[in-house]
Each structure stands twice: as structure tokens, then as C-alpha cells.
XYZ file of C-alpha atoms in Angstrom:
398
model
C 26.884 -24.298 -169.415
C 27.343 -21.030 -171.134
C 23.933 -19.743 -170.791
C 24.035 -21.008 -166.941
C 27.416 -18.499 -166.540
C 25.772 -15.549 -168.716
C 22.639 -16.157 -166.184
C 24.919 -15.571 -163.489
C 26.955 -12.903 -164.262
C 23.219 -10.997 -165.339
C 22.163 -11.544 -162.009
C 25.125 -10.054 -160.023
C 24.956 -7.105 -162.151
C 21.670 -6.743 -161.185
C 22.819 -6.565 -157.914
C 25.730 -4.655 -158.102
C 23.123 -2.256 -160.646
C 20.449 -2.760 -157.071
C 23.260 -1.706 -154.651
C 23.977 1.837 -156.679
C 20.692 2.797 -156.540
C 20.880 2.049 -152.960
C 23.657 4.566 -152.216
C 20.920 6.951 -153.073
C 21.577 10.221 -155.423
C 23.139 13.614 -154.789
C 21.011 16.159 -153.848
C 22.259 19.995 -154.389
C 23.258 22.358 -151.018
C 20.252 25.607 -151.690
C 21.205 28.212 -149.210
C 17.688 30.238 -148.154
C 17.213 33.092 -150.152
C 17.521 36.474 -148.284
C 17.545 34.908 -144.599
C 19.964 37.420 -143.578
C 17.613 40.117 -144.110
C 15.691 37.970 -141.953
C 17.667 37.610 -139.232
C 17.171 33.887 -140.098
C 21.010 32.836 -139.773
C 23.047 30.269 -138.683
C 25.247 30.191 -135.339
C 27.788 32.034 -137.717
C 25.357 34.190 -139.212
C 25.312 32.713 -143.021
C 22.795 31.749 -144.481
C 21.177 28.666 -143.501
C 20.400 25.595 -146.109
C 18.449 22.246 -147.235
C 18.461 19.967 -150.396
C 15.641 19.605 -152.162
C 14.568 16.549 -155.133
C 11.813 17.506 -156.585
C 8.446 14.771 -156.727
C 7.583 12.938 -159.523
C 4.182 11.606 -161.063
C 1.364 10.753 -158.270
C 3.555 12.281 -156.065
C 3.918 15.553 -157.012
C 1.799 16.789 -154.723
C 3.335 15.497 -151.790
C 6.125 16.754 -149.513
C 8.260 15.324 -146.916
C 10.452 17.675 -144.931
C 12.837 15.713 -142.975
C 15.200 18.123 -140.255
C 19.001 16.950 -139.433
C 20.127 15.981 -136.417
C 23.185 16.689 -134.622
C 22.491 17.475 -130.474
C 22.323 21.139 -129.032
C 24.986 23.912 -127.782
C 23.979 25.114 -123.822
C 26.713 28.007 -123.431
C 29.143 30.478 -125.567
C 31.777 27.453 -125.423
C 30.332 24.674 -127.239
C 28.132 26.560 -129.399
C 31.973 28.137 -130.749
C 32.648 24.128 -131.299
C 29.799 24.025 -133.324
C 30.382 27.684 -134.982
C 33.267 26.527 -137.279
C 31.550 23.094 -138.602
C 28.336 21.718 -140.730
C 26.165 22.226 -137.244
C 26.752 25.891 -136.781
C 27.426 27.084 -140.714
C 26.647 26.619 -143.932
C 29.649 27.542 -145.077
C 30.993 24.128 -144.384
C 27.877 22.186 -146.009
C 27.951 20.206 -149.222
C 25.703 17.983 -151.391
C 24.843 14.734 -149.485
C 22.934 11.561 -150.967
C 19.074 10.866 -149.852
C 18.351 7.153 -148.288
C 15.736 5.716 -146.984
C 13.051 7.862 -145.662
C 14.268 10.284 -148.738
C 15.142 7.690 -151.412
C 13.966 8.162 -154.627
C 13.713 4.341 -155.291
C 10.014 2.393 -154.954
C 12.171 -0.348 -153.542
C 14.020 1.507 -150.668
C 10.962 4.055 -149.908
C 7.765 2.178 -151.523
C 5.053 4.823 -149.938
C 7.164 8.189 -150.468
C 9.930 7.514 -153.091
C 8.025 9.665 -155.543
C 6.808 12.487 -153.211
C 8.623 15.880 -152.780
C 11.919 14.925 -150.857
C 13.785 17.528 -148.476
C 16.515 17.495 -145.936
C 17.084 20.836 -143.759
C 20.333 20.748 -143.038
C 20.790 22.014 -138.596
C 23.084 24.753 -137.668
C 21.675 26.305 -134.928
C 22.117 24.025 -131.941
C 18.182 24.377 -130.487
C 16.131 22.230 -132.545
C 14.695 25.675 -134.007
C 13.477 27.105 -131.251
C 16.297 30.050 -130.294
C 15.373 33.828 -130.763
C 17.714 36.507 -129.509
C 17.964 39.215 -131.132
C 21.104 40.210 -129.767
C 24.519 39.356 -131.165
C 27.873 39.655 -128.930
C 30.431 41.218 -131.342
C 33.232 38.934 -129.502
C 31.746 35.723 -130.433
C 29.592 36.738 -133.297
C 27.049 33.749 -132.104
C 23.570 34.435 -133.278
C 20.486 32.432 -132.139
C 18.201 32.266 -134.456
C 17.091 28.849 -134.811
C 13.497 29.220 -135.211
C 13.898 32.540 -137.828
C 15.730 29.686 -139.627
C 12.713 27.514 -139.384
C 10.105 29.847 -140.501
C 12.390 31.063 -143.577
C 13.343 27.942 -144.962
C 9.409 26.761 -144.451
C 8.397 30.165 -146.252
C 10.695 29.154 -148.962
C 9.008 25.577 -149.662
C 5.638 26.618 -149.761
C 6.661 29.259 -152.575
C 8.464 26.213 -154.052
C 4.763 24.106 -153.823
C 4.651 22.982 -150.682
C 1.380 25.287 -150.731
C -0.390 22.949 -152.667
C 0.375 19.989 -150.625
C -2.205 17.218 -150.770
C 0.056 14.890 -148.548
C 2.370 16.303 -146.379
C 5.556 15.228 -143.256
C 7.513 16.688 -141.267
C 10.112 14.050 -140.072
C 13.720 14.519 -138.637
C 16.166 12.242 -136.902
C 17.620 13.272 -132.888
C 17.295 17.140 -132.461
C 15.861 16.995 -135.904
C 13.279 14.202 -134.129
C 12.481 16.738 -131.821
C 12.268 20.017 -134.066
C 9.431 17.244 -135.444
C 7.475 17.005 -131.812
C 7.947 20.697 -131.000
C 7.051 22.510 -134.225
C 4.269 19.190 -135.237
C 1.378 21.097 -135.169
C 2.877 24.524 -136.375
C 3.961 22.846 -139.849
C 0.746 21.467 -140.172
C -0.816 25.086 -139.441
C 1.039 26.175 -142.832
C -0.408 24.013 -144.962
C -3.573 23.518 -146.745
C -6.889 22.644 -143.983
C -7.600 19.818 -146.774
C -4.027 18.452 -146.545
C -3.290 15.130 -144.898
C -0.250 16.231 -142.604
C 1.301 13.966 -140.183
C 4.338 14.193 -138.061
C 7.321 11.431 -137.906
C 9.789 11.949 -135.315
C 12.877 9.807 -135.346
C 15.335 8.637 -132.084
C 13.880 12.302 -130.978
C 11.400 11.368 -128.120
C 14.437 12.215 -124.838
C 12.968 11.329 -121.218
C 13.381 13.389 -118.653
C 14.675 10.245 -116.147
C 17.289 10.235 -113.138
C 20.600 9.132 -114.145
C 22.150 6.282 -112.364
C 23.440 8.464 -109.841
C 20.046 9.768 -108.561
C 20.589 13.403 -111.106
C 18.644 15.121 -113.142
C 21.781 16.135 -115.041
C 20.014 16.562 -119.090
C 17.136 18.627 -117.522
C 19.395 21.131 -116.093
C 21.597 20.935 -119.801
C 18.156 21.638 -121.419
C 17.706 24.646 -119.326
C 21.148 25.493 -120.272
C 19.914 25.433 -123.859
C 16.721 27.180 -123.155
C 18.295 30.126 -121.615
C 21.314 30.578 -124.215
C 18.727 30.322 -127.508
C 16.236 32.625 -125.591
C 13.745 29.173 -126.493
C 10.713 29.459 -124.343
C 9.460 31.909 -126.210
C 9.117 29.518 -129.174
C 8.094 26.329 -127.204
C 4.475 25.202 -127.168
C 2.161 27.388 -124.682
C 0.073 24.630 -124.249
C 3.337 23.225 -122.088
C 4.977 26.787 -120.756
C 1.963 28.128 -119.500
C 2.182 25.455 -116.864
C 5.939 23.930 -116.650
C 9.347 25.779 -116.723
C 10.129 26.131 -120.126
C 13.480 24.095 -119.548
C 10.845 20.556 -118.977
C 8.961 21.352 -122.416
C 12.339 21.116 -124.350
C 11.496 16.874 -123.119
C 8.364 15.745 -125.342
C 7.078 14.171 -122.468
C 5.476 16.642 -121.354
C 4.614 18.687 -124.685
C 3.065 14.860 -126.638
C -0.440 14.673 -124.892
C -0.921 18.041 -126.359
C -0.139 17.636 -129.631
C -3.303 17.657 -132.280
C -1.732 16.402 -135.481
C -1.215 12.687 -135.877
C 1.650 11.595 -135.219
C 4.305 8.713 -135.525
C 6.915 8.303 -133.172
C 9.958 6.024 -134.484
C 12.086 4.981 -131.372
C 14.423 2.621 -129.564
C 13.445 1.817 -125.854
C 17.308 1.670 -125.635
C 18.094 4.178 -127.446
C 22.367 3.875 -127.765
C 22.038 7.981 -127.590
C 19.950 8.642 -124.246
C 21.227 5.637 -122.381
C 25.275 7.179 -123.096
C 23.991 10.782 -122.439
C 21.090 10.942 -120.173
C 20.569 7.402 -118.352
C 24.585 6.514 -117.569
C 26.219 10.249 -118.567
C 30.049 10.334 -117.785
C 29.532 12.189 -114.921
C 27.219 9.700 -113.400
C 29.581 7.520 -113.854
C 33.480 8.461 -112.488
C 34.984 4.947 -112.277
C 33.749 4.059 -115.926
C 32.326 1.100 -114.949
C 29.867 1.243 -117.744
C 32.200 1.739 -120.336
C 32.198 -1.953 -122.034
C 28.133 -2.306 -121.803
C 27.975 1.286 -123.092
C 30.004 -0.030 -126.062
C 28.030 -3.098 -126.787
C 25.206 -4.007 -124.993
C 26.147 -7.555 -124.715
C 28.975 -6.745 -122.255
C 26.330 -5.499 -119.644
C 26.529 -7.136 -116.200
C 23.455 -9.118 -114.840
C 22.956 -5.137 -112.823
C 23.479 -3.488 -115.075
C 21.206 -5.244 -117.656
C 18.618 -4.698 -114.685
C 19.424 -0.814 -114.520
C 18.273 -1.028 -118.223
C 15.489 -2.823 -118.163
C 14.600 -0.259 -115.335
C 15.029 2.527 -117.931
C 13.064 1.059 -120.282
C 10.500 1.372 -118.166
C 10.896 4.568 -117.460
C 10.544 5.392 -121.238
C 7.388 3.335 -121.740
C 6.042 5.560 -118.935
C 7.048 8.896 -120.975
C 5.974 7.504 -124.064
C 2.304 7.011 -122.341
C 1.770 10.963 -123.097
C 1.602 10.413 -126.817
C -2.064 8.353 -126.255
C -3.371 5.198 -128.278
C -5.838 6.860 -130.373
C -5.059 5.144 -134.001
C -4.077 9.133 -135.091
C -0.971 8.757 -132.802
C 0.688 5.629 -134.056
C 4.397 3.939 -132.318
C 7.224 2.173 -133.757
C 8.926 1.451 -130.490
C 11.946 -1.309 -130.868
C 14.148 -3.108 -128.885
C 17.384 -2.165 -130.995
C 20.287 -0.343 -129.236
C 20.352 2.201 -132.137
C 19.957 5.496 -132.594
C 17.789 7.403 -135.959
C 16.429 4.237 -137.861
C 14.518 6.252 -140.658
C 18.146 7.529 -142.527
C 19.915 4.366 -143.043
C 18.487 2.005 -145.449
C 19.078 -1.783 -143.700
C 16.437 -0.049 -140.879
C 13.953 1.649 -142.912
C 13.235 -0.833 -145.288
C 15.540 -3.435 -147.015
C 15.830 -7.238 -146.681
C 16.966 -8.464 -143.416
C 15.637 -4.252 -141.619
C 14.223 -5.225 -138.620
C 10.872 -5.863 -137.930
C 7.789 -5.390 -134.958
C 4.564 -7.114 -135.379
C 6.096 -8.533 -138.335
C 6.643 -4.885 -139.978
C 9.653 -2.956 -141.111
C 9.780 0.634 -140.449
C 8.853 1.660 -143.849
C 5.654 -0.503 -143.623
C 4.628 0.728 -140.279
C 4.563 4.303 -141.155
C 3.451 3.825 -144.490
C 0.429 1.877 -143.573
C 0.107 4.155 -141.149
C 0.043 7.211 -143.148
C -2.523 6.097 -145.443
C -4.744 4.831 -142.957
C -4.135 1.243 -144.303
C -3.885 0.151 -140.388
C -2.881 1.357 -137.460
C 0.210 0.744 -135.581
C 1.235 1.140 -131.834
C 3.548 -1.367 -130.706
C 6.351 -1.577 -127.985
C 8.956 -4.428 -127.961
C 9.915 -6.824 -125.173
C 12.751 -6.424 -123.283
C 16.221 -6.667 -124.555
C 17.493 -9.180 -126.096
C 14.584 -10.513 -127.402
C 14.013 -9.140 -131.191
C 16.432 -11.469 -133.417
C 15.819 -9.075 -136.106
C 17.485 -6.143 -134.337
C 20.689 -4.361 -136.007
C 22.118 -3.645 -132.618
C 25.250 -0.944 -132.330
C 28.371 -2.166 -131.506
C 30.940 0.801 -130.816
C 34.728 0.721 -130.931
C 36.152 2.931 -128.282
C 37.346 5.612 -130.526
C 33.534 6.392 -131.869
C 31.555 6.426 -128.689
C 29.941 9.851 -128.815
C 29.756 10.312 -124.872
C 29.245 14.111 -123.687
């Protein structure tokens, strides 16, 4: 009987020993050495910052580089919202923990735990892209966003990332699509013998009518575009044909893309269906509130409606090609970044496609262990989802 009680107690300390490591470990705020004389600054003009844990044993050679997320500023006004907090200055930035994608732990992160681990924290509000030289003395904005990302990339290699064997860029939302936009200029930094592959994450956004017949998110991209002074810093391969405002929507930039890459994505994607598909102003009576909220509460219609946009995604995500370099993790989940949060990156009970986590996907992926390029069936069909469920006070409508 004793020995049966000491047995259990052992084992939930185990766990409880299991769940610690699982909250991940602080990783260190470095602010980019000389950026200023740069002119690589944040919207504030300090300096602008990641966290680095440094690789251990076969992986020392490695290097993930994972970019924040955190949306875009398209005029003086809200990029001043964003001036004063973590998005627009580094000023405001701490340490944070790594999970998931960036946990140090072989059983949270089995392919990568060891490798070269960075988060780049976001502060410019253009998924690095903005240039302007210019700075208004009345706001003091500066739009710099892709000074930042060739400083804080200039800093890394001097750190090792030169020596890369095995190399990622990955990022979550805007950081998803700093990943699609600047995919093949990371891998131009690196060794020509390096294996470098691109992860975006909740980052592929579709240019699609919103449910009032709009085009309301391409005309806030060309917002964007014109404030950061972007198309400068988009692919050619996309601006020498389209406006510059359309190649801010990896739809049209994917097909041109060289470097393999993995794109990690919800077909309902909680973000794009609130903000692009069913935006407030598309919808003036709030009749989409509740389904908004939880997907359950959708009418028969307006299930439809999303089934419809689904579709439209699928059509989008066509551009990225089915060659076994170009691989697809594409759930039916209302979420929103799955590679950050450890129950959908890789943990018991993470959901699964073709019988994979996340975590497996890529990592099989990666190493060339097997391809993967798989879409889900319509919602509600994957039992294994972890779907969002929002209280009214946290929906993050525009």
C-alpha cells in the first residue's frame, strides 16, 4: 500500500516536473546593435529587438528564425496606437518564454528543440517591408521595417547563422507573411550548401470579397503599402506585373517563390474570416456577431457563406504548387498561429491531418522523411480540432 502511494505521488511529480518544462524558459530582450546608425528603427525610432537561445549538440549548426506577429498600421493614426506599445517600440519589450516551434524540450519540439532558437520581436507595422526615409517631426513615426529586417539578419549571421547547415525562417500572422515575402531573400543570405526552408504560420491572407460584395483588406493593404513606402521592398517577380498593394496578399507572390516552403494554415482561419471575409463594416446589423464568436452558433447561411470561403482559400492556396518542395498543413480548426502554442504544435491530444500533428508534418517534411500536402474537409469534420471560442470582450474585430 505504501509503495502503491509513493508510486503515485512519483508520477504526478513527474507531471507537474513535465508541465514546467512545458511553460518553456525565458529568453533575454537583445536590442540590435547600432540600428540607429542604420536607420533600422522601430515606429518610435529605438532600437529594434529579438531573443535569442543559443543551439546545443547536433544542433548547433542549425537556426530557426521565427518573426512576431501582431497585424499592420495603414495611416499616421493607428500606427501612433501602435507607437506607444510592444508593436511599435522596444522600449516596452521584455523577456518572453519560447514554446513550441522554439522549445528547447525534445518532447515539445522533437526535430528543432536543439537547433539555434530566435524570436524577432515586430514593431514596425509592415511585415518588414517599409522604407521612407523621411521622418515627420510631429509624429516622429519612422518606417523602417525592412532596415529592421536586414540589421537584425546582419546581426545573426555574425552571431553563426553564417555557418548554417540547416536553416528557417518561420513567423506567425504578419510575422507568417514577413516569412512568404522575404522566403527567398533569407535563404539568399545563407550558405548555397545550406538546407533553408520557409514556414509561414496563419500568414497566407486571401485577397476575397467580403460578404458585402468589397474588396475592403485590399484597399487597407494599399493603405499600408503607401504609408511604409513598401513596394519598393516587395518581390519584383510580383510588382513588375500587379499593383504593389495585391503583392502584400501571397496569392499572388507563392507561385514565384523558389525556396521550399511550408505553409501552416486554417481554411477558417478565426483572423481572416473576423477581418477580411465578415469585417465590421460588411456587416452593420451585427448579425454575425455570435458565429464570429464561436463557430458553432453559425446559421445553416451562414455556415454556407463559410464553406464558400473556404473555397475561396483553397483556390489562393493553389499558387503555392504540389511539387513535394512546397509542402501544406492546411486544417479545419477555427484558430489562428498554431506553431506558438504547444497543445497545436505538438503535445498529446494537438490536432492532427493525415494522422500528423503539426510538429510531425513539418518535421518530416524538413528532412525529407515524406512529403506533406494536405487540405481538410469542411467544417466540422476534424474531431481533433482545438477550435476558438471567444467571449465578447476578446474578439479582436478591426
Amino acid at each position: 500500500m505504501e509503495s502503491a502511494r509513493i508510486s503515485h505521488w512519483l508520477n504526478l511529480l513527474v507531471c507537474v516536473l513535465l508541465l514546467l518544462k512545458a511553460e518553456g524558459s525565458s529568453v533575454p530582450l537583445t536590442l540590435v546593435k547600432n540600428s540607429e546608425t542604420k536607420g533600422a528603427v522601430c515606429l518610435d525610432g529605438s532600437p529594434p529587438a529579438y531573443h535569442f537561445d543559443k543551439g546545443f549538440g547536433k544542433g548547433i549548426n542549425n537556426w530557426i528564425v521565427h518573426i512576431e506577429g501582431g497585424g499592420w498600421c495603414n495611416n499616421v493614426t493607428s500606427c501612433l496606437d501602435r507607437k506607444n506599445t510592444t508593436l511599435g517600440s522596444s522600449n516596452h519589450m521584455s523577456d518572453i518564454s519560447f514554446y513550441a516551434i522554439l522549445s528547447n524540450q525534445q518532447q515539445f519540439n522533437p526535430d528543432f528543440y536543439n537547433w539555434n532558437r530566435v524570436k524577432v520581436r515586430y514593431c514596425d507595422g509592415s511585415s518588414f517591408t517599409g522604407d521612407v526615409e523621411e521622418v515627420d517631426p510631429t509624429t516622429n513615426l519612422h518606417f523602417r521595417g525592412a532596415r529592421i529586417f536586414s540589421a537584425v539578419m546582419e546581426e545573426l549571421l555574425a552571431k553563426g547563422m553564417k555557418n548554417a547547415k540547416n536553416a528557417i525562417l518561420s513567423g506567425c500572422s504578419a510575422g507568417g507573411l514577413t516569412t512568404i515575402l522575404h522566403c527567398d531573400s533569407f535563404k539568399a543570405l545563407l550558405p548555397s550548401r545550406a538546407n533553408v526552408k520557409c514556414v509561414p504560420d496563419a500568414g497566407y491572407f486571401v485577397n476575397v470579397e467580403d460578404i458585402s460584395g468589397a474588396h475592403s483588406f485590399q484597399e487597407f493593404y494599399s493603405e499600408v503599402v503607401s504609408i511604409h513606402g513598401s513596394a519598393k521592398n516587395l518581390p519584383t517577380s510580383c510588382t513588375s506585373k500587379l499593383n504593389p498593394a495585391l503583392c502584400f496578399f501571397p496569392q499572388y507572390v507563392a507561385s514565384h517563390i523558389s525556396t521550399p516552403i511550408f505553409v501552416v494554415n486554417s481554411a477558417y482561419d478565426w483572423w481572416q474570416i473576423g477581418n477580411i471575409f465578415v469585417p465590421s463594416s460588411a456587416d452593420p446589423s451585427n448579425s454575425w456577431h455570435s458565429c464570429k464568436l464561436n463557430l458553432s452558433n453559425c446559421s445553416p447561411d451562414q455556415l454556407s457563406k463559410l464553406q464558400g470561403f473556404k473555397s475561396e482559400f483553397q483556390r489562393a492556396l493553389s499558387e503555392v504548387g504540389d511539387s513535394p518542395s512546397k509542402g501544406m498543413f492546411i486544417d479545419s480548426c477555427y484558430a489562428h498561429c498554431q506553431t506558438e502554442t504547444q497543445e497545436t504544435w505538438f503535445k498529446s491530444g494537438s490536432q492532427l491531418l493525415a494522422n500528423k500533428t503539426i510538429a510531425k508534418a513539418v518535421g518530416d517534411w524538413f528532412y525529407g522523411r515524406s512529403p506533406f500536402h494536405h487540405i481538410d474537409c469542411n467544417f466540422p469534420c476534424n474531431p481533433t480540432c482545438h477550435n476558438r471560442v471567444f467571449q465578447v470582450k476578446d474578439y479582436p474585430g478591426i
